[in-house]
Coordinates of C-alpha atoms and ligand atoms in Angstrom, one line a residue:
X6 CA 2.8 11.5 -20.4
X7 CA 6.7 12.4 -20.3
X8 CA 8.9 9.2 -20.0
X9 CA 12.7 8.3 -20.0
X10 CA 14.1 5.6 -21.4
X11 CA 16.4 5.5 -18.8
X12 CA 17.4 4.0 -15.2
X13 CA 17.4 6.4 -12.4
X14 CA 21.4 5.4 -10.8
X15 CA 24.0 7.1 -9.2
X16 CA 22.2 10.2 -9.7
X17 CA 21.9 10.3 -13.6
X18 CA 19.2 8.9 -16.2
X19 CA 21.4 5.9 -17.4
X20 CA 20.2 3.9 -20.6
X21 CA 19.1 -0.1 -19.2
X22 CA 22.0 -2.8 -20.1
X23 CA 19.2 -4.8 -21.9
X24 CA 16.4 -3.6 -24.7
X25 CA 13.1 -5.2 -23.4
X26 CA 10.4 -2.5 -22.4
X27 CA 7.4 -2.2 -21.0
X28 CA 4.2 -0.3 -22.3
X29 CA 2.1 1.3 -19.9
X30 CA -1.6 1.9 -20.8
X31 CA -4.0 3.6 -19.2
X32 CA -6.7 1.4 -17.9
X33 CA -9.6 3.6 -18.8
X34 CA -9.3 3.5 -22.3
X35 CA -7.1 0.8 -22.8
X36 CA -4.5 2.8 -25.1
X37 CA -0.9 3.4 -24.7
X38 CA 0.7 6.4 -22.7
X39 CA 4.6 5.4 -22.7
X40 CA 6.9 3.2 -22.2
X41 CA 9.8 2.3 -19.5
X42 CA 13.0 0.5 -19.7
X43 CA 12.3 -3.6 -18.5
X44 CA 15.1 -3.9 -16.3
X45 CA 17.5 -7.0 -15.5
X46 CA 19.6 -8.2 -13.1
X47 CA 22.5 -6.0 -14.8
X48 CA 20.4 -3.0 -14.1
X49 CA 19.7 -3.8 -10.7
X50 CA 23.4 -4.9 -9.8
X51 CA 24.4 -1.3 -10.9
X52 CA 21.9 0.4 -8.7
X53 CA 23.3 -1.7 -6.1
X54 CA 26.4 -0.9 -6.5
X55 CA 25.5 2.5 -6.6
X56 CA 23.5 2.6 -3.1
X57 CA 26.5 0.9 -1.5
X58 CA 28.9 3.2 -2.7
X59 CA 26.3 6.1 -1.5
X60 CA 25.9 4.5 1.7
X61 CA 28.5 5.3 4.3
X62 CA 28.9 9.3 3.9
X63 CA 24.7 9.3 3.6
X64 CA 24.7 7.7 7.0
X65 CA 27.1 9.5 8.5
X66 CA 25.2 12.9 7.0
X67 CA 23.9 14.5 10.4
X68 CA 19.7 13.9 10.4
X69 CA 19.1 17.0 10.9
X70 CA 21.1 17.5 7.1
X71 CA 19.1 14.4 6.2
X72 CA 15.7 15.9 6.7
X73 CA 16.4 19.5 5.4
X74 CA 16.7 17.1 1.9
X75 CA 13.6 14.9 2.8
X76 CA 12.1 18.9 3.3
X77 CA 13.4 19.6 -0.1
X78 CA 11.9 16.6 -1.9
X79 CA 8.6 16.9 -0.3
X80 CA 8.6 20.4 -2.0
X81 CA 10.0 19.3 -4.7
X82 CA 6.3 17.0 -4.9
X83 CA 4.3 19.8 -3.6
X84 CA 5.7 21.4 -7.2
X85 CA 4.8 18.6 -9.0
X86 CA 1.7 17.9 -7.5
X87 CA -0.8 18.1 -10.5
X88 CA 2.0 16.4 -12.9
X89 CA 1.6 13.7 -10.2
X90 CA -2.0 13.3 -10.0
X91 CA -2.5 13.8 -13.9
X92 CA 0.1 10.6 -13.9
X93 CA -1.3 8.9 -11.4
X94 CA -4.8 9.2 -13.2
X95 CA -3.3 8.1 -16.7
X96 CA -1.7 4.4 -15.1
X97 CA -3.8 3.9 -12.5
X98 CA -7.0 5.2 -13.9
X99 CA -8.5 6.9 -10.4
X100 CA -10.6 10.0 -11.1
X101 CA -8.7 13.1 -11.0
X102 CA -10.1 14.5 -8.1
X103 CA -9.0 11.2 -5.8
X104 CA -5.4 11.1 -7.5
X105 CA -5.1 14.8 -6.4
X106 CA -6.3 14.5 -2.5
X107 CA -4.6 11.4 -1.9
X108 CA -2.6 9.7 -4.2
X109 CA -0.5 13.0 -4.6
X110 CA -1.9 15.0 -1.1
X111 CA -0.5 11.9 1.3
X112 CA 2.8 11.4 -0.1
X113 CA 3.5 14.8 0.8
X114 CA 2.0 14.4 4.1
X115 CA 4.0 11.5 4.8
X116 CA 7.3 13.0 3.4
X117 CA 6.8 16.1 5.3
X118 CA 6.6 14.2 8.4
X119 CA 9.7 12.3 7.7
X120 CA 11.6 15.3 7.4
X121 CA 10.5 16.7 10.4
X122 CA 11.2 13.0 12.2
X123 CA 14.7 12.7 11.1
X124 CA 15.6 15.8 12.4
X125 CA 14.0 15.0 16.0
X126 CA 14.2 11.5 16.4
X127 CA 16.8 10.0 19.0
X128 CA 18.9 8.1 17.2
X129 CA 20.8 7.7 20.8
X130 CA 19.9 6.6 23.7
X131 CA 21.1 5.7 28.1
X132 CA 20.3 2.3 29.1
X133 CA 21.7 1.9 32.4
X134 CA 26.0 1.6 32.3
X135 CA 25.4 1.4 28.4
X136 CA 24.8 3.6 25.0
X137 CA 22.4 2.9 22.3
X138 CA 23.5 3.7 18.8
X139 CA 20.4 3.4 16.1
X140 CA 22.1 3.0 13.1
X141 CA 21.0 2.5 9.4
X142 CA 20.4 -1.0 8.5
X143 CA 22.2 -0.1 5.3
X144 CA 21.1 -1.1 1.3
X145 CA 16.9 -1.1 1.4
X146 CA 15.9 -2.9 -1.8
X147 CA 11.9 -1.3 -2.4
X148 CA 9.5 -3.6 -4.2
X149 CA 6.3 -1.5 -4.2
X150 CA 2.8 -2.2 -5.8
X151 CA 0.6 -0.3 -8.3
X152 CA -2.7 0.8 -6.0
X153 CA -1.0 3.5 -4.0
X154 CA 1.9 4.0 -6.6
X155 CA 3.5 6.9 -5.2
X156 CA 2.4 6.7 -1.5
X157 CA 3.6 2.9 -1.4
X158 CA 7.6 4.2 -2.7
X159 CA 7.1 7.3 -0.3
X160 CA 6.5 4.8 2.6
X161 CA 9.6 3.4 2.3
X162 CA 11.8 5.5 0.7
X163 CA 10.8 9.1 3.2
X164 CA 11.5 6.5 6.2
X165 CA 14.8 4.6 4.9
X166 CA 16.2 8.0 3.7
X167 CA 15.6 9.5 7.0
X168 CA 17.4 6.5 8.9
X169 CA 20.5 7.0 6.8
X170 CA 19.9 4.0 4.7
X171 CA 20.5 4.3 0.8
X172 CA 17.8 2.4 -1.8
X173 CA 17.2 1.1 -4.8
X174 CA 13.5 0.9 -5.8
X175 CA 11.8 -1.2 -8.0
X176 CA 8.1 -0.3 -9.0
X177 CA 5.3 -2.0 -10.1
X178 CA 5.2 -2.9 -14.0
X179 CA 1.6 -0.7 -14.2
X180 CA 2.6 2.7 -12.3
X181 CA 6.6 3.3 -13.8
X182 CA 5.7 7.0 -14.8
X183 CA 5.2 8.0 -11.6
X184 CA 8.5 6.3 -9.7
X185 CA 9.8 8.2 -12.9
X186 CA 8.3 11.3 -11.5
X187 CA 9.5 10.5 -8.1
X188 CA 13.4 10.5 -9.2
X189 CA 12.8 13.5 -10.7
X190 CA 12.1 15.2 -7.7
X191 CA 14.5 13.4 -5.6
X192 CA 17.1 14.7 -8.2
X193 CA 16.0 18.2 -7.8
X194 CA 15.4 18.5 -4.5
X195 CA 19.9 17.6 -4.0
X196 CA 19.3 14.2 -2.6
X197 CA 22.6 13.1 -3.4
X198 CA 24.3 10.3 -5.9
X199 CA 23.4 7.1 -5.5
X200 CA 21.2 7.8 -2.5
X201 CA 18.2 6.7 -4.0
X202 CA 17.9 4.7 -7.1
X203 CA 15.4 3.1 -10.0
X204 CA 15.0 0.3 -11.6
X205 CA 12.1 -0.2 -13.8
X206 CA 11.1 -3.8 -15.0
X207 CA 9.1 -6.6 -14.4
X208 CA 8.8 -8.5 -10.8
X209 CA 9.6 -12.1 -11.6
X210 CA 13.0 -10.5 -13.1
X211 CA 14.1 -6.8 -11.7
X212 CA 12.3 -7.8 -8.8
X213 CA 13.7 -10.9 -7.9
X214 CA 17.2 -10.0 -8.6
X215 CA 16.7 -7.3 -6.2
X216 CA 15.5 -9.0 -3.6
X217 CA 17.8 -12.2 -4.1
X218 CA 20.9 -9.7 -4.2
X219 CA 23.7 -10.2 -1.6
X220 CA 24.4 -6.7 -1.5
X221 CA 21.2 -6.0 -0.2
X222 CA 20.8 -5.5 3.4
X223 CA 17.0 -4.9 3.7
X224 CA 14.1 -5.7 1.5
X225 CA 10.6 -3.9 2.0
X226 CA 8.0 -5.3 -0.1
X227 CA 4.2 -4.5 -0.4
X228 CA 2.4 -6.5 -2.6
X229 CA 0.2 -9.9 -2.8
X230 CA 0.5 -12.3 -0.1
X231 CA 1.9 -15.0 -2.6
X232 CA 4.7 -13.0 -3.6
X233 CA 5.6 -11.9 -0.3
X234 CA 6.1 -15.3 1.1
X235 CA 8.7 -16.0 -1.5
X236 CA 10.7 -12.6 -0.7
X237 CA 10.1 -13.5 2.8
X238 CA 12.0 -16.8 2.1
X239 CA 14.7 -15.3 0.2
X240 CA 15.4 -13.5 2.9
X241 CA 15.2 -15.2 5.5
X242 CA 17.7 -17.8 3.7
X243 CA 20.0 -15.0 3.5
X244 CA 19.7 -13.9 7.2
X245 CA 18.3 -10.4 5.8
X246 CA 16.1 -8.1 7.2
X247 CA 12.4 -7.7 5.6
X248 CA 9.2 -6.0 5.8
X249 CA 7.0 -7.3 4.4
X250 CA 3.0 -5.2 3.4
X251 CA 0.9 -8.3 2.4
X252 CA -3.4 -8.3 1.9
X253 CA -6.0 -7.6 4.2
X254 CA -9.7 -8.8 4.6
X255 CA -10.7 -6.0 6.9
X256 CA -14.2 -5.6 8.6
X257 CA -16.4 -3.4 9.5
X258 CA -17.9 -3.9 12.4
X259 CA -20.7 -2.2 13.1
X260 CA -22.1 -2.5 16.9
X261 CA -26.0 -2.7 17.5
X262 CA -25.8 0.6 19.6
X263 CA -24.2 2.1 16.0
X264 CA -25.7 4.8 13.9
X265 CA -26.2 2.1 11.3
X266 CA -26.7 4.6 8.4
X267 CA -23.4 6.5 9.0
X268 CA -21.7 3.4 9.1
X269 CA -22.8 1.9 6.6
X270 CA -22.0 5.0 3.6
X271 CA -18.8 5.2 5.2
X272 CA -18.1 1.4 4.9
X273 CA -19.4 1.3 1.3
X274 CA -17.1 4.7 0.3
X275 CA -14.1 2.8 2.0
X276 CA -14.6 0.4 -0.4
X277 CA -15.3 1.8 -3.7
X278 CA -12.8 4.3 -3.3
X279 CA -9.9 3.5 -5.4
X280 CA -12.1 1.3 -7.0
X281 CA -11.4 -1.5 -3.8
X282 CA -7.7 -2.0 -4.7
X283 CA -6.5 -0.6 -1.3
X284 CA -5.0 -3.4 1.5
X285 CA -6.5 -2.3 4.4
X286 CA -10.5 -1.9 2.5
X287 CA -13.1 -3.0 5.2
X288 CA -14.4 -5.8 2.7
X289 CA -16.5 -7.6 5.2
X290 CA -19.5 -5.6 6.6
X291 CA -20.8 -7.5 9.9
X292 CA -24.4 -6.6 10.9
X293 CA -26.5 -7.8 13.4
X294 CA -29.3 -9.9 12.6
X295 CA -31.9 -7.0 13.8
X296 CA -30.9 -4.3 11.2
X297 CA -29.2 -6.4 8.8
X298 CA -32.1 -6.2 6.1
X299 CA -31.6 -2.7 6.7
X300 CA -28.0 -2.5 6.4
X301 CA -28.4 -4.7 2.8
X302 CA -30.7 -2.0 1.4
X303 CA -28.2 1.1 2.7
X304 CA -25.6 -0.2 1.3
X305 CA -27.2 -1.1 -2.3
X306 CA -28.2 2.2 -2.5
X307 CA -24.7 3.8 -1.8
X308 CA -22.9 1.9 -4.1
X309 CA -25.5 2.4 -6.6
X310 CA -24.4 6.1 -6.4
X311 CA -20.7 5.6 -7.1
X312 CA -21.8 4.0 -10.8
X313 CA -20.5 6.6 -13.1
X314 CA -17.9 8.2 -10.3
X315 CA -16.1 4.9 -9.8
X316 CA -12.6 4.4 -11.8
X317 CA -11.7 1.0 -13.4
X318 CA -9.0 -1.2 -12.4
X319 CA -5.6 -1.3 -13.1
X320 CA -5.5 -3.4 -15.9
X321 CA -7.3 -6.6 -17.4
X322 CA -5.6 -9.2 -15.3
X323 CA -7.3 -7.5 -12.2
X324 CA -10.8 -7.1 -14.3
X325 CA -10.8 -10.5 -15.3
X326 CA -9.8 -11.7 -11.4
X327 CA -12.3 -9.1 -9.7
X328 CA -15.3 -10.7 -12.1
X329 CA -14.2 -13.9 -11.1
X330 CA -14.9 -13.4 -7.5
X331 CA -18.0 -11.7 -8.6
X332 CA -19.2 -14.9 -10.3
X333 CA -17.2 -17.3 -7.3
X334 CA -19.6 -15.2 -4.7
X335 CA -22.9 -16.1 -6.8
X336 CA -22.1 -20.0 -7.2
X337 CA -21.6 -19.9 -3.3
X338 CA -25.1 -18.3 -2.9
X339 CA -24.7 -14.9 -1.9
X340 CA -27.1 -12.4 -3.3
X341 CA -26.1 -9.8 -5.5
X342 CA -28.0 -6.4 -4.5
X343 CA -26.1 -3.6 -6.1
X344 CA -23.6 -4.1 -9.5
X345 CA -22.5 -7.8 -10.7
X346 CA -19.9 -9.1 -12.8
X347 CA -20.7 -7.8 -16.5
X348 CA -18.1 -5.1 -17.4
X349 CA -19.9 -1.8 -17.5
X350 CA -18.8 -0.1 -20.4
X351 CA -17.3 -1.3 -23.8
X352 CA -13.9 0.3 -23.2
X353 CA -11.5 0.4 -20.3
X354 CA -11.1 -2.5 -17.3
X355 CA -14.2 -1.3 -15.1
X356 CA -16.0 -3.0 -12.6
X357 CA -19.5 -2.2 -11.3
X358 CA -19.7 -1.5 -7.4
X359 CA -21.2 -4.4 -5.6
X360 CA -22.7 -5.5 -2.9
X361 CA -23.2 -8.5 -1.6
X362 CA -25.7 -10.0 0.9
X363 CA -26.0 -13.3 2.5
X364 CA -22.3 -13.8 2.7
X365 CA -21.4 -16.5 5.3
X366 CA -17.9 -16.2 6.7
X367 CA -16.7 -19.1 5.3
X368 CA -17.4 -18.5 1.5
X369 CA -14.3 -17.3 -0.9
X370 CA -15.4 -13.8 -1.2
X371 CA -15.5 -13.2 2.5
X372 CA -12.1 -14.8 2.7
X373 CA -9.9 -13.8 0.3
X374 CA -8.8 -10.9 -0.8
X375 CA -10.3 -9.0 -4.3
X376 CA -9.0 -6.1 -5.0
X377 CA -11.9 -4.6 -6.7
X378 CA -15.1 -2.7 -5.4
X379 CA -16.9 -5.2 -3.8
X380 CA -18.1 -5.4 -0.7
X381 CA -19.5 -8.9 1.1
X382 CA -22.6 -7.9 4.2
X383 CA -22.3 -10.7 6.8
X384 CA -25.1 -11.3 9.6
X385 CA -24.3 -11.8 13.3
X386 CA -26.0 -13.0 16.1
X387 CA -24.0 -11.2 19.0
X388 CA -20.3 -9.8 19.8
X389 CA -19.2 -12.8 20.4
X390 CA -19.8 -14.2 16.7
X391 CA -18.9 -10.9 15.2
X392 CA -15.6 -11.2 17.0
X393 CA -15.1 -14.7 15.5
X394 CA -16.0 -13.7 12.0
X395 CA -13.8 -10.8 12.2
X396 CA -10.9 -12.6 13.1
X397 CA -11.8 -15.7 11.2
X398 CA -9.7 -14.9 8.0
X399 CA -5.4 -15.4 8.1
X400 CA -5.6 -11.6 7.6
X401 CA -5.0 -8.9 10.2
X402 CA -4.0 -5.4 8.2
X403 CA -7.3 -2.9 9.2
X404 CA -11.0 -2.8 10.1
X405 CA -13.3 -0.1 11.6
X406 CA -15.6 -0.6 14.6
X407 CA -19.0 1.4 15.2
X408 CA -20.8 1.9 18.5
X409 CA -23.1 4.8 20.1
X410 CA -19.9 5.6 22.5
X411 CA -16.0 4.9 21.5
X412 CA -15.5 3.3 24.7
X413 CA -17.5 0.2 23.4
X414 CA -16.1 0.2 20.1
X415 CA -12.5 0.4 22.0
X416 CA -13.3 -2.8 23.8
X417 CA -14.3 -4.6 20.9
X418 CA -11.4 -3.1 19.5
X419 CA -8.9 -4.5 21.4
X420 CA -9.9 -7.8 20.8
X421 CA -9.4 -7.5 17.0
X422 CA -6.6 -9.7 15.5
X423 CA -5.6 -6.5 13.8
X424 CA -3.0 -3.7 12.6
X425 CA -5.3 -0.7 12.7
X426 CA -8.7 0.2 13.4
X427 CA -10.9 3.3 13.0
X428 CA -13.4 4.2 16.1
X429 CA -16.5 5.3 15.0
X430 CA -14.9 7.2 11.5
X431 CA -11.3 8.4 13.0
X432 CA -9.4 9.9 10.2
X433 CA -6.2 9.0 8.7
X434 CA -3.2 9.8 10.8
X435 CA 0.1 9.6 8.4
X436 CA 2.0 9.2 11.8
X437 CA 0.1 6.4 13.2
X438 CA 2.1 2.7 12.9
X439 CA 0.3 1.1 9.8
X440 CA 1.0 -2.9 9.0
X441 CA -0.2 -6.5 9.5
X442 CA -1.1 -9.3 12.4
X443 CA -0.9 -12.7 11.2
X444 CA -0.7 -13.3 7.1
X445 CA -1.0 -9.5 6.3
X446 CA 2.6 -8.7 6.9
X447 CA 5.6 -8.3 9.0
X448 CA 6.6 -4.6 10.3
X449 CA 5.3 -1.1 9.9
X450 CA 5.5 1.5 8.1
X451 CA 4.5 5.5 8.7
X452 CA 5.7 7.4 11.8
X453 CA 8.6 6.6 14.1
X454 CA 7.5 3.3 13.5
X455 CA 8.3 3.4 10.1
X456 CA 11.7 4.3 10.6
X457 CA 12.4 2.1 13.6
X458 CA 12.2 -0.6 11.0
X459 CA 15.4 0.7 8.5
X460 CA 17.2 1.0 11.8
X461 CA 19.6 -1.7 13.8
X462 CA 21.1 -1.3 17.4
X463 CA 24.8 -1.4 18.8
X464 CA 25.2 -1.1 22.1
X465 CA 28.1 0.3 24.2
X466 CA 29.2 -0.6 27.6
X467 CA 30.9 1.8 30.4
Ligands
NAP30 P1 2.5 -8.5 -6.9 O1 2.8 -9.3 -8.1 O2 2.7 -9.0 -5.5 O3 3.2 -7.1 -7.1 C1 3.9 -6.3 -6.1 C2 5.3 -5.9 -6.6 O4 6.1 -7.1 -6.5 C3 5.4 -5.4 -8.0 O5 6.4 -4.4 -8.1 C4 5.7 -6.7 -8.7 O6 6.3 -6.5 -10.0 C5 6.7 -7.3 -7.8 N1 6.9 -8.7 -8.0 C6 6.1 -9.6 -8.6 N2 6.7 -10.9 -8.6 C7 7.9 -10.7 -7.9 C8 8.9 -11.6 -7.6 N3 8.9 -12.9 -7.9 N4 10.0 -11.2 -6.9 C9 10.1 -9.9 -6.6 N5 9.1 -9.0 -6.9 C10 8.0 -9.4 -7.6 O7 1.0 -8.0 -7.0 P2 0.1 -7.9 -8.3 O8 0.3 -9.0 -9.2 O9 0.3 -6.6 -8.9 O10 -1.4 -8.0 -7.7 C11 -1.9 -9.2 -7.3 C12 -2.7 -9.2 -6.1 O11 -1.9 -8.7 -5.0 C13 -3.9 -8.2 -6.1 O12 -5.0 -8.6 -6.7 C14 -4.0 -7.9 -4.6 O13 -4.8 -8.9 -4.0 C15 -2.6 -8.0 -4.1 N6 -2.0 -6.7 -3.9 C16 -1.9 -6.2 -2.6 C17 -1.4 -4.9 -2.4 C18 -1.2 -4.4 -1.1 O14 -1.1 -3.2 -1.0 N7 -1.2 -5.1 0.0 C19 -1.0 -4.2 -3.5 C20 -1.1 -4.7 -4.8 C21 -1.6 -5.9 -5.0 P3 5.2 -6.4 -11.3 O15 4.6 -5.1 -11.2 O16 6.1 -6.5 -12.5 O17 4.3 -7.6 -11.1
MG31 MG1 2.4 -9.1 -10.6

């Protein structure tokens, strides 16, 4: 894996004020693959600096200008796309095949339709005797988290970029080489100096100065709940905008009228896929009591499947926390029927895919989130008590609801306490608002949505 030893500022590779780095392994073998500048407040002051100094002729770039270079860098990814998945495979440790169709595949969706957004999106608008200006909030400090590495900077970066706003973006210590990868195509593609910037480093330091820095207009942060709150207080101190991306404890919902099979090996695949470190994972699989023995034995059977085709976790911290909530779920009597908590192989930070029956909504694993590939099969009476189970956690990112006719599953839909929800196995939609009720976040991202948020409004009378 190709790293520099730089920062990514003012549109140059510049070495890091400090000498602290950061070795990045890959989590299937558990050996080093490089090594990234650990960033410090120095670093990030410069980028800063840099952004702001960018700022006012990127804003005042037409958008049409702005999205012929968002074009350019989403070609500049389509280029890179193996480099990309190859990279994301080596950090992450998702099987090829999965880094290729959507860890590389949806960043270039999404940038590709930021591109085509800024260039049609109103950025004016008649209300009455006055005009609406949408202008760019300004400096977007990025904190972005490991699972999605280069989908979760795309998210914010394709969106701020297209507003007009400048950033400085600060990765998560696991995925570095491909943020690397990502200036590297942002340089080539002519976005200009200062426009976007890296800093590499660790959270509790680069990440904190950037989100406590007064020069910062915006912060966007995806990440754990825990961390969020404290970026959320930071800025709220500061009278600064933020978005923040926090967990999820999704359900599935699947109706009696449901084809319970389909269902099920869909709910089971959202799961295990990216070995369960995705936010919006439909953790919780409600059943009703009729077909709920049925559902337990479906689902064991699908995730016994994924055993060899499943990747590990990011790294040991998350292995160690994922088993934990394997054994947590077994002292609060659920059943294991699929996997457990003993590491599957010698090497690497893998977790076996499990399933979980007799999960009441009130233990841990049905309440918090884990990260890993497990999924927690809870019974229900009737909609009424899979409505309160599925709102009874202080998530609200995703879910999924399954009935014989969408029209059903829309009702129960609408009563979700909930971001997003898939009708009977709807497919992704990279334009479609994507974010939290309740604990799971503040704002959204993807879409016009997504840029609505890196956007502020000044009115003017006649
Ligand atoms: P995290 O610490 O919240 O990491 C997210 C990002 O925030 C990373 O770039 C991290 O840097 C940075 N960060 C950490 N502490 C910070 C601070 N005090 N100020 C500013 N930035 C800071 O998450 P994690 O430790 O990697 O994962 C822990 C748990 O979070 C997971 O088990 C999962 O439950 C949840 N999570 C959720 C999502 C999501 O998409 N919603 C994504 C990842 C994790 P470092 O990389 O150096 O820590
Ligand atoms: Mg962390």
């Amino acid at each position: 894996m190709k790293a520099h030893d730089g920062m990514y500022i003012g549109g140059a590779w510049r070495p890091a004020v400090g000498t602290d780095t950061i070795t990045v392994l890959n989590p299937a073998d558990e050996q080093p693959i490089g090594q990234v500048p650990a960033g410090t407040a120095q670093d990030v002051d410069a980028a800063v600096r840099a952004a702001r100094e960018a700022f006012p002729s990127w804003a005042a770039t037409p958008p049409a200008e702005r999205g012929a270079l968002i074009g350019a860098l989403r070609d500049q990814l389509v280029a890179r796309k193996d480099e990309i998945a190859e990279t994301v495979t080596a950090e992450l440790g998702s099987p090829l095949p999965f880094s290729q169709m959507v860890h590389a595949g949806v960043p270039i969706l999404v940038s590709g339709s930021y591109a085509d957004l800024a260039a049609t999106y109103a950025f004016e608008e008649k209300i009455g005797n006055s005009t609406v200006y949408l202008e760019p909030v300004g400096v977007v400090g990025a904190i972005t988290p490991w699972n999605y590495p280069l989908h979760q900077i795309v998210n914010k970066v394709a969106p701020a970029l297209a507003a007009g706003c400048t950033v400085v973006l600060k990765p998560a210590e696991d995925t570095p080489l491909t943020a690397q990868l990502f200036a590297e195509a942002a340089h080539e593609a002519g976005i200009p100096a200062g426009v976007f910037n890296l800093v590499t480093g660790l959270g509790p330091v680069a990440g904190q100065a950037l989100a406590e820095h007064e020069d910062v207009d915006l912060v966007s942060f995806t990440g754990s709940t825990a961390v969020g709150k404290q970026i959320g207080a930071t800025a709220g101190a500061a009278v600064k905008r933020v978005a923040l991306e926090l967990g999820g404890k999704s359900a599935n919902v699947i109706l009696p009228s449901a084809d319970l099979t389909k269902a099920v090996k869909a709910g089971v695949a959202n799961v295990m896929s990216n070995s369960g470190q995705t936010c919006s994972a439909w953790t919780r699989m409600l059943v009703d009591s009729a077909r709920y023995d049925e559902a337990v034995s479906l689902a064991a059977d699908a995730a016994a499947k994924y055993g060899a085709r499943i990747g590990p976790v990011v790294n040991a911290k998350q292995q160690a926390r994922v088993r934990g909530y394997i054994d947590k779920g077994v002292e609060e009597g659920a059943r294991v029927v699929a996997g457990g908590s003993e590491s599957p192989r010698e090497q690497g930070y893998f977790v076996q895919p499990t399933v979980f029956a007799d999960v009441t909504p009130e233990m841990t694993i049905a309440q918090e989130e884990i990260f890993g590939p497990v999924v927690s099969i809870i019974r229900y009476e009737d909609e009424d008590e899979a409505l309160r189970i599925a709102n009874g956690t202080v998530y609200g990112l995703a879910g999924a609801v399954w009935a014989a006719d969408d029209a059903e599953a829309i009702a129960f839909a609408r009563r979700m306490d909930t971001g997003q929800v898939d009708i009977n196995g709807g497919s992704f939609n990279p334009l479609a608002p994507f974010g939290g009720y309740k604990q799971s976040g503040v704002g959204r991202e993807l879409g016009p949505h997504g840029l609505a948020e890196y956007l502020q409004t000044k009115s003017l009378q006649f």
